[in-house]
PDB file of C-alpha atoms and ligand atoms in Angstrom:
ATOM      1  CA  MET J   1     -30.166   3.845 118.562  1.00 87.00           C
ATOM      2  CA  PRO J   2     -30.551   0.080 119.001  1.00 90.00           C
ATOM      3  CA  ASP J   3     -27.690  -1.884 120.495  1.00 95.00           C
ATOM      4  CA  TYR J   4     -26.826  -3.677 117.271  1.00 98.00           C
ATOM      5  CA  GLU J   5     -23.948  -5.714 118.687  1.00 98.00           C
ATOM      6  CA  THR J   6     -26.167  -7.177 121.403  1.00 98.00           C
ATOM      7  CA  LEU J   7     -28.931  -7.771 118.876  1.00 98.00           C
ATOM      8  CA  ARG J   8     -26.578  -9.512 116.463  1.00 98.00           C
ATOM      9  CA  ALA J   9     -25.220 -11.784 119.195  1.00 98.00           C
ATOM     10  CA  ASN J  10     -28.718 -12.696 120.373  1.00 98.00           C
ATOM     11  CA  LEU J  11     -29.948 -13.436 116.848  1.00 98.00           C
ATOM     12  CA  GLU J  12     -26.910 -15.559 116.016  1.00 98.00           C
ATOM     13  CA  ARG J  13     -27.359 -17.504 119.250  1.00 98.00           C
ATOM     14  CA  ARG J  14     -30.908 -18.261 118.068  1.00 98.00           C
ATOM     15  CA  GLY J  15     -29.729 -19.615 114.713  1.00 98.00           C
ATOM     16  CA  PHE J  16     -30.160 -16.596 112.445  1.00 98.00           C
ATOM     17  CA  ASP J  17     -27.506 -15.216 110.113  1.00 98.00           C
ATOM     18  CA  VAL J  18     -27.215 -11.448 110.462  1.00 98.00           C
ATOM     19  CA  THR J  19     -26.132  -8.681 108.109  1.00 98.00           C
ATOM     20  CA  TYR J  20     -26.118  -4.962 108.874  1.00 98.00           C
ATOM     21  CA  PHE J  21     -26.366  -1.892 106.651  1.00 98.00           C
ATOM     22  CA  GLU J  22     -26.355   1.786 107.459  1.00 98.00           C
ATOM     23  CA  THR J  23     -28.843   2.602 104.708  1.00 98.00           C
ATOM     24  CA  ALA J  24     -31.746   1.007 102.884  1.00 98.00           C
ATOM     25  CA  ALA J  25     -29.974   1.676  99.583  1.00 98.00           C
ATOM     26  CA  GLN J  26     -26.975  -0.393 100.693  1.00 98.00           C
ATOM     27  CA  ALA J  27     -29.238  -3.230 101.854  1.00 98.00           C
ATOM     28  CA  ALA J  28     -31.144  -3.134  98.557  1.00 98.00           C
ATOM     29  CA  ASP J  29     -27.873  -3.318  96.587  1.00 98.00           C
ATOM     30  CA  TYR J  30     -26.754  -6.311  98.664  1.00 98.00           C
ATOM     31  CA  LEU J  31     -30.018  -8.239  98.183  1.00 98.00           C
ATOM     32  CA  ASP J  32     -30.233  -7.281  94.523  1.00 98.00           C
ATOM     33  CA  ARG J  33     -26.796  -8.829  93.950  1.00 98.00           C
ATOM     34  CA  LYS J  34     -27.362 -11.848  96.156  1.00 98.00           C
ATOM     35  CA  LEU J  35     -30.710 -12.834  94.622  1.00 98.00           C
ATOM     36  CA  ASP J  36     -29.648 -12.473  90.993  1.00 98.00           C
ATOM     37  CA  GLY J  37     -31.291 -15.213  88.904  1.00 98.00           C
ATOM     38  CA  LYS J  38     -33.155 -16.719  91.881  1.00 98.00           C
ATOM     39  CA  THR J  39     -36.846 -17.462  92.357  1.00 98.00           C
ATOM     40  CA  VAL J  40     -38.215 -15.294  95.139  1.00 98.00           C
ATOM     41  CA  GLY J  41     -41.592 -14.930  96.840  1.00 98.00           C
ATOM     42  CA  HIS J  42     -42.851 -12.216  99.141  1.00 97.00           C
ATOM     43  CA  GLY J  43     -46.080 -11.557 100.943  1.00 91.00           C
ATOM     44  CA  GLY J  44     -46.317  -7.836 100.436  1.00 85.00           C
ATOM     45  CA  ALA J  45     -44.301  -5.736 102.863  1.00 92.00           C
ATOM     46  CA  LEU J  46     -44.061  -1.972 102.922  1.00 95.00           C
ATOM     47  CA  THR J  47     -40.384  -2.332 103.808  1.00 97.00           C
ATOM     48  CA  LEU J  48     -39.670  -4.051 100.489  1.00 97.00           C
ATOM     49  CA  THR J  49     -41.662  -1.469  98.536  1.00 96.00           C
ATOM     50  CA  GLU J  50     -39.866   1.432 100.226  1.00 97.00           C
ATOM     51  CA  MET J  51     -36.560  -0.173  99.239  1.00 97.00           C
ATOM     52  CA  GLY J  52     -37.729  -0.596  95.645  1.00 96.00           C
ATOM     53  CA  LEU J  53     -36.598  -4.186  95.888  1.00 97.00           C
ATOM     54  CA  PRO J  54     -39.406  -6.100  94.100  1.00 96.00           C
ATOM     55  CA  GLU J  55     -39.093  -3.845  91.068  1.00 95.00           C
ATOM     56  CA  ARG J  56     -35.308  -4.132  90.955  1.00 97.00           C
ATOM     57  CA  LEU J  57     -35.349  -7.898  91.342  1.00 97.00           C
ATOM     58  CA  SER J  58     -38.029  -8.355  88.705  1.00 96.00           C
ATOM     59  CA  SER J  59     -35.560  -7.419  85.966  1.00 96.00           C
ATOM     60  CA  HIS J  60     -33.216 -10.346  86.709  1.00 98.00           C
ATOM     61  CA  ALA J  61     -35.014 -12.742  89.074  1.00 98.00           C
ATOM     62  CA  ALA J  62     -38.399 -14.473  89.167  1.00 97.00           C
ATOM     63  CA  VAL J  63     -40.514 -12.641  91.764  1.00 97.00           C
ATOM     64  CA  PHE J  64     -43.919 -13.893  92.931  1.00 97.00           C
ATOM     65  CA  SER J  65     -46.367 -11.962  95.103  1.00 96.00           C
ATOM     66  CA  HIS J  66     -50.086 -11.304  95.282  1.00 93.00           C
ATOM     67  CA  TRP J  67     -49.090  -7.623  95.210  1.00 89.00           C
ATOM     68  CA  SER J  68     -47.909  -8.029  91.598  1.00 89.00           C
ATOM     69  CA  GLY J  69     -50.525 -10.297  90.077  1.00 87.00           C
ATOM     70  CA  GLY J  70     -49.287 -13.597  91.460  1.00 92.00           C
ATOM     71  CA  THR J  71     -50.892 -15.871  94.014  1.00 95.00           C
ATOM     72  CA  PHE J  72     -50.189 -16.663  97.653  1.00 95.00           C
ATOM     73  CA  GLN J  73     -49.392 -20.205  96.545  1.00 96.00           C
ATOM     74  CA  GLN J  74     -46.752 -19.083  94.039  1.00 97.00           C
ATOM     75  CA  ALA J  75     -45.006 -16.979  96.684  1.00 97.00           C
ATOM     76  CA  ALA J  76     -45.202 -19.860  99.157  1.00 97.00           C
ATOM     77  CA  ALA J  77     -43.659 -22.261  96.630  1.00 97.00           C
ATOM     78  CA  ALA J  78     -40.614 -20.079  95.872  1.00 98.00           C
ATOM     79  CA  PRO J  79     -37.388 -21.379  97.398  1.00 98.00           C
ATOM     80  CA  ILE J  80     -36.543 -17.922  98.749  1.00 98.00           C
ATOM     81  CA  TYR J  81     -38.917 -15.689 100.705  1.00 98.00           C
ATOM     82  CA  LEU J  82     -38.574 -12.006 101.603  1.00 98.00           C
ATOM     83  CA  THR J  83     -40.431 -10.418 104.473  1.00 98.00           C
ATOM     84  CA  SER J  84     -40.056  -8.045 107.374  1.00 98.00           C
ATOM     85  CA  VAL J  85     -41.313  -8.194 110.955  1.00 98.00           C
ATOM     86  CA  ASN J  86     -43.754  -6.115 112.961  1.00 98.00           C
ATOM     87  CA  ALA J  87     -41.180  -5.938 115.727  1.00 98.00           C
ATOM     88  CA  LEU J  88     -37.772  -7.324 116.654  1.00 98.00           C
ATOM     89  CA  ALA J  89     -36.614  -7.535 120.259  1.00 98.00           C
ATOM     90  CA  GLU J  90     -32.993  -6.776 121.074  1.00 98.00           C
ATOM     91  CA  THR J  91     -33.162 -10.041 122.991  1.00 98.00           C
ATOM     92  CA  GLY J  92     -33.670 -11.755 119.610  1.00 98.00           C
ATOM     93  CA  GLU J  93     -37.376 -12.609 119.265  1.00 98.00           C
ATOM     94  CA  LEU J  94     -39.045 -11.841 115.895  1.00 98.00           C
ATOM     95  CA  VAL J  95     -42.722 -10.856 116.193  1.00 98.00           C
ATOM     96  CA  ASN J  96     -45.261 -10.901 113.361  1.00 98.00           C
ATOM     97  CA  ILE J  97     -49.045 -10.479 113.312  1.00 98.00           C
ATOM     98  CA  ASP J  98     -50.988 -11.552 110.240  1.00 97.00           C
ATOM     99  CA  GLY J  99     -54.532 -11.629 108.932  1.00 96.00           C
ATOM    100  CA  THR J 100     -54.446 -14.050 105.991  1.00 95.00           C
ATOM    101  CA  GLY J 101     -51.601 -16.087 107.451  1.00 96.00           C
ATOM    102  CA  ASN J 102     -49.542 -16.427 104.276  1.00 96.00           C
ATOM    103  CA  ARG J 103     -46.764 -14.187 105.531  1.00 96.00           C
ATOM    104  CA  VAL J 104     -46.294 -15.837 108.912  1.00 97.00           C
ATOM    105  CA  ALA J 105     -46.665 -19.317 107.405  1.00 97.00           C
ATOM    106  CA  SER J 106     -43.708 -18.624 105.137  1.00 98.00           C
ATOM    107  CA  THR J 107     -41.551 -17.654 108.109  1.00 98.00           C
ATOM    108  CA  LEU J 108     -42.167 -21.060 109.657  1.00 98.00           C
ATOM    109  CA  PHE J 109     -41.909 -23.741 106.998  1.00 97.00           C
ATOM    110  CA  GLY J 110     -41.029 -24.695 103.467  1.00 96.00           C
ATOM    111  CA  HIS J 111     -38.465 -22.232 102.113  1.00 98.00           C
ATOM    112  CA  GLU J 112     -34.775 -22.852 101.547  1.00 98.00           C
ATOM    113  CA  GLU J 113     -33.999 -19.301 102.645  1.00 98.00           C
ATOM    114  CA  VAL J 114     -35.982 -16.560 104.367  1.00 98.00           C
ATOM    115  CA  TYR J 115     -34.758 -12.970 104.595  1.00 98.00           C
ATOM    116  CA  PHE J 116     -36.186 -10.713 107.304  1.00 98.00           C
ATOM    117  CA  ILE J 117     -35.448  -7.079 106.444  1.00 98.00           C
ATOM    118  CA  VAL J 118     -35.795  -4.921 109.534  1.00 98.00           C
ATOM    119  CA  GLY J 119     -35.587  -1.132 109.829  1.00 98.00           C
ATOM    120  CA  ALA J 120     -34.389   0.543 113.022  1.00 98.00           C
ATOM    121  CA  ASN J 121     -37.929   1.670 113.873  1.00 98.00           C
ATOM    122  CA  LYS J 122     -38.994  -1.981 114.364  1.00 98.00           C
ATOM    123  CA  ILE J 123     -36.476  -2.737 117.096  1.00 98.00           C
ATOM    124  CA  ALA J 124     -37.650  -2.811 120.715  1.00 98.00           C
ATOM    125  CA  PRO J 125     -35.582  -3.408 123.847  1.00 98.00           C
ATOM    126  CA  ASP J 126     -37.183  -6.698 124.912  1.00 98.00           C
ATOM    127  CA  TYR J 127     -39.904  -9.203 124.047  1.00 98.00           C
ATOM    128  CA  ASP J 128     -42.735  -7.485 125.922  1.00 98.00           C
ATOM    129  CA  SER J 129     -42.070  -4.148 124.247  1.00 98.00           C
ATOM    130  CA  ALA J 130     -41.718  -5.843 120.851  1.00 98.00           C
ATOM    131  CA  LEU J 131     -45.101  -7.510 121.290  1.00 98.00           C
ATOM    132  CA  TRP J 132     -46.589  -4.191 122.412  1.00 98.00           C
ATOM    133  CA  ARG J 133     -45.135  -2.497 119.331  1.00 98.00           C
ATOM    134  CA  ALA J 134     -46.511  -5.132 116.946  1.00 98.00           C
ATOM    135  CA  ARG J 135     -49.995  -4.866 118.446  1.00 98.00           C
ATOM    136  CA  ASN J 136     -50.240  -1.130 119.131  1.00 98.00           C
ATOM    137  CA  ILE J 137     -48.124   0.517 116.451  1.00 97.00           C
ATOM    138  CA  ALA J 138     -47.652  -1.781 113.457  1.00 97.00           C
ATOM    139  CA  SER J 139     -51.123  -3.322 113.309  1.00 97.00           C
ATOM    140  CA  PRO J 140     -53.139  -0.084 113.684  1.00 97.00           C
ATOM    141  CA  LYS J 141     -51.003   1.588 111.013  1.00 96.00           C
ATOM    142  CA  ASN J 142     -51.509  -1.362 108.693  1.00 95.00           C
ATOM    143  CA  ALA J 143     -55.257  -1.283 109.349  1.00 96.00           C
ATOM    144  CA  GLN J 144     -55.255   2.414 108.425  1.00 95.00           C
ATOM    145  CA  ARG J 145     -53.205   1.727 105.291  1.00 94.00           C
ATOM    146  CA  LEU J 146     -55.677  -0.946 104.219  1.00 94.00           C
ATOM    147  CA  HIS J 147     -58.706   1.280 105.022  1.00 96.00           C
ATOM    148  CA  LYS J 148     -60.185  -1.309 107.368  1.00 97.00           C
ATOM    149  CA  LYS J 149     -63.299  -0.588 109.384  1.00 97.00           C
ATOM    150  CA  THR J 150     -61.668  -1.140 112.749  1.00 98.00           C
ATOM    151  CA  PRO J 151     -61.435   1.083 115.819  1.00 97.00           C
ATOM    152  CA  CYS J 152     -57.662   1.319 115.514  1.00 97.00           C
ATOM    153  CA  ALA J 153     -57.919   2.543 111.926  1.00 96.00           C
ATOM    154  CA  ALA J 154     -60.543   5.118 112.910  1.00 95.00           C
ATOM    155  CA  ARG J 155     -58.677   6.444 115.955  1.00 91.00           C
ATOM    156  CA  GLY J 156     -55.135   5.418 115.082  1.00 79.00           C
ATOM    157  CA  GLU J 157     -53.676   5.428 118.541  1.00 83.00           C
ATOM    158  CA  ARG J 158     -53.570   1.799 119.729  1.00 96.00           C
ATOM    159  CA  CYS J 159     -55.072  -1.676 119.436  1.00 98.00           C
ATOM    160  CA  TYR J 160     -58.563  -2.128 120.877  1.00 97.00           C
ATOM    161  CA  ASP J 161     -58.487  -5.936 120.587  1.00 97.00           C
ATOM    162  CA  CYS J 162     -61.540  -5.526 118.416  1.00 97.00           C
ATOM    163  CA  SER J 163     -64.093  -8.049 117.262  1.00 97.00           C
ATOM    164  CA  SER J 164     -64.580  -6.269 113.952  1.00 97.00           C
ATOM    165  CA  PRO J 165     -65.259  -8.470 110.888  1.00 97.00           C
ATOM    166  CA  GLU J 166     -62.390  -6.563 109.265  1.00 98.00           C
ATOM    167  CA  ARG J 167     -59.943  -7.273 112.080  1.00 98.00           C
ATOM    168  CA  ILE J 168     -56.511  -7.798 110.491  1.00 97.00           C
ATOM    169  CA  CYS J 169     -54.920  -9.402 113.558  1.00 98.00           C
ATOM    170  CA  ARG J 170     -55.756 -13.097 113.375  1.00 98.00           C
ATOM    171  CA  ALA J 171     -52.449 -14.812 114.033  1.00 98.00           C
ATOM    172  CA  LEU J 172     -49.419 -13.966 116.139  1.00 98.00           C
ATOM    173  CA  VAL J 173     -46.128 -15.709 115.408  1.00 98.00           C
ATOM    174  CA  VAL J 174     -43.060 -15.284 117.574  1.00 98.00           C
ATOM    175  CA  LEU J 175     -39.841 -16.832 116.345  1.00 98.00           C
ATOM    176  CA  TRP J 176     -37.799 -17.763 119.391  1.00 98.00           C
ATOM    177  CA  GLU J 177     -35.231 -19.420 117.131  1.00 98.00           C
ATOM    178  CA  LYS J 178     -34.850 -20.210 113.441  1.00 98.00           C
ATOM    179  CA  PRO J 179     -37.555 -22.810 112.765  1.00 98.00           C
ATOM    180  CA  GLY J 180     -36.395 -26.223 111.665  1.00 97.00           C
ATOM    181  CA  GLY J 181     -38.822 -26.066 108.741  1.00 96.00           C
ATOM    182  CA  ILE J 182     -36.780 -23.476 106.841  1.00 97.00           C
ATOM    183  CA  GLY J 183     -33.283 -24.051 105.562  1.00 98.00           C
ATOM    184  CA  ARG J 184     -31.583 -20.785 106.379  1.00 98.00           C
ATOM    185  CA  ALA J 185     -32.785 -17.484 107.825  1.00 98.00           C
ATOM    186  CA  GLU J 186     -31.033 -14.134 107.592  1.00 98.00           C
ATOM    187  CA  VAL J 187     -31.977 -10.969 109.419  1.00 98.00           C
ATOM    188  CA  VAL J 188     -30.954  -7.936 107.371  1.00 98.00           C
ATOM    189  CA  LEU J 189     -30.683  -5.005 109.772  1.00 98.00           C
ATOM    190  CA  VAL J 190     -30.999  -1.500 108.327  1.00 98.00           C
ATOM    191  CA  ASN J 191     -30.202   1.561 110.417  1.00 98.00           C
ATOM    192  CA  GLU J 192     -33.035   3.600 108.864  1.00 98.00           C
ATOM    193  CA  ALA J 193     -36.791   3.615 109.403  1.00 98.00           C
ATOM    194  CA  LEU J 194     -38.588   1.218 107.051  1.00 98.00           C
ATOM    195  CA  GLY J 195     -42.271   0.305 106.988  1.00 97.00           C
ATOM    196  CA  PHE J 196     -44.470   0.237 110.063  1.00 93.00           C
TER     197      PHE J 196
HETATM  198  S1  SF4 T   1     -57.094  -6.331 116.880  1.00 93.80           S
HETATM  199 FE1  SF4 T   1     -58.487  -4.870 115.861  1.00 93.80          FE
HETATM  200  S2  SF4 T   1     -58.148  -2.934 116.937  1.00 93.80           S
HETATM  201 FE2  SF4 T   1     -56.394  -4.252 117.401  1.00 93.80          FE
HETATM  202  S3  SF4 T   1     -54.862  -3.658 115.872  1.00 93.80           S
HETATM  203 FE3  SF4 T   1     -55.950  -5.485 115.114  1.00 93.80          FE
HETATM  204  S4  SF4 T   1     -57.580  -4.632 113.805  1.00 93.80           S
HETATM  205 FE4  SF4 T   1     -56.831  -2.974 115.113  1.00 93.80          FE
END
């Protein structure tokens, strides 16, 4: 089990607000209440889908995503953005790899609030192991999910640092601290496995 107290202290020291929930259902209830009536964007994250959050929010908030017929631009223009990470180090670094760039761009600039929802499976002991996880576990699984013609999707065991035209790993963003370009950032920790 991750050392949540150490993780919380390290994230707060880096400028992030932190909330913790034992279950995904509790975290979904919290966000569903908190985002009532708000305008929210997201970039498509398995974590959100597994929580049923976009569907719940859609009944009482404005939700924009290319996963539900919207555009990247609409999600980017929303004051609030929901996402996850590919890995989170107990030392406090947030690691994300992206292909299009919309998701990582929204973690860096332009939103009043960004929520990072992170399952226990995403937490690694330190930065090096978080980076390794993002590259060798999260990205190959996402390539498989998206049916990409990449060596990792075919073999499924690790990253091959491929030069495939369908490579999904085109940008790596590490948040050392909350970026100045977003108003507030909250890491929502969930002590269950969520997403890849
Ligand atoms: S760089 Fe290529 S092989 Fe490595 S995870 Fe990304 S798509 Fe897969």
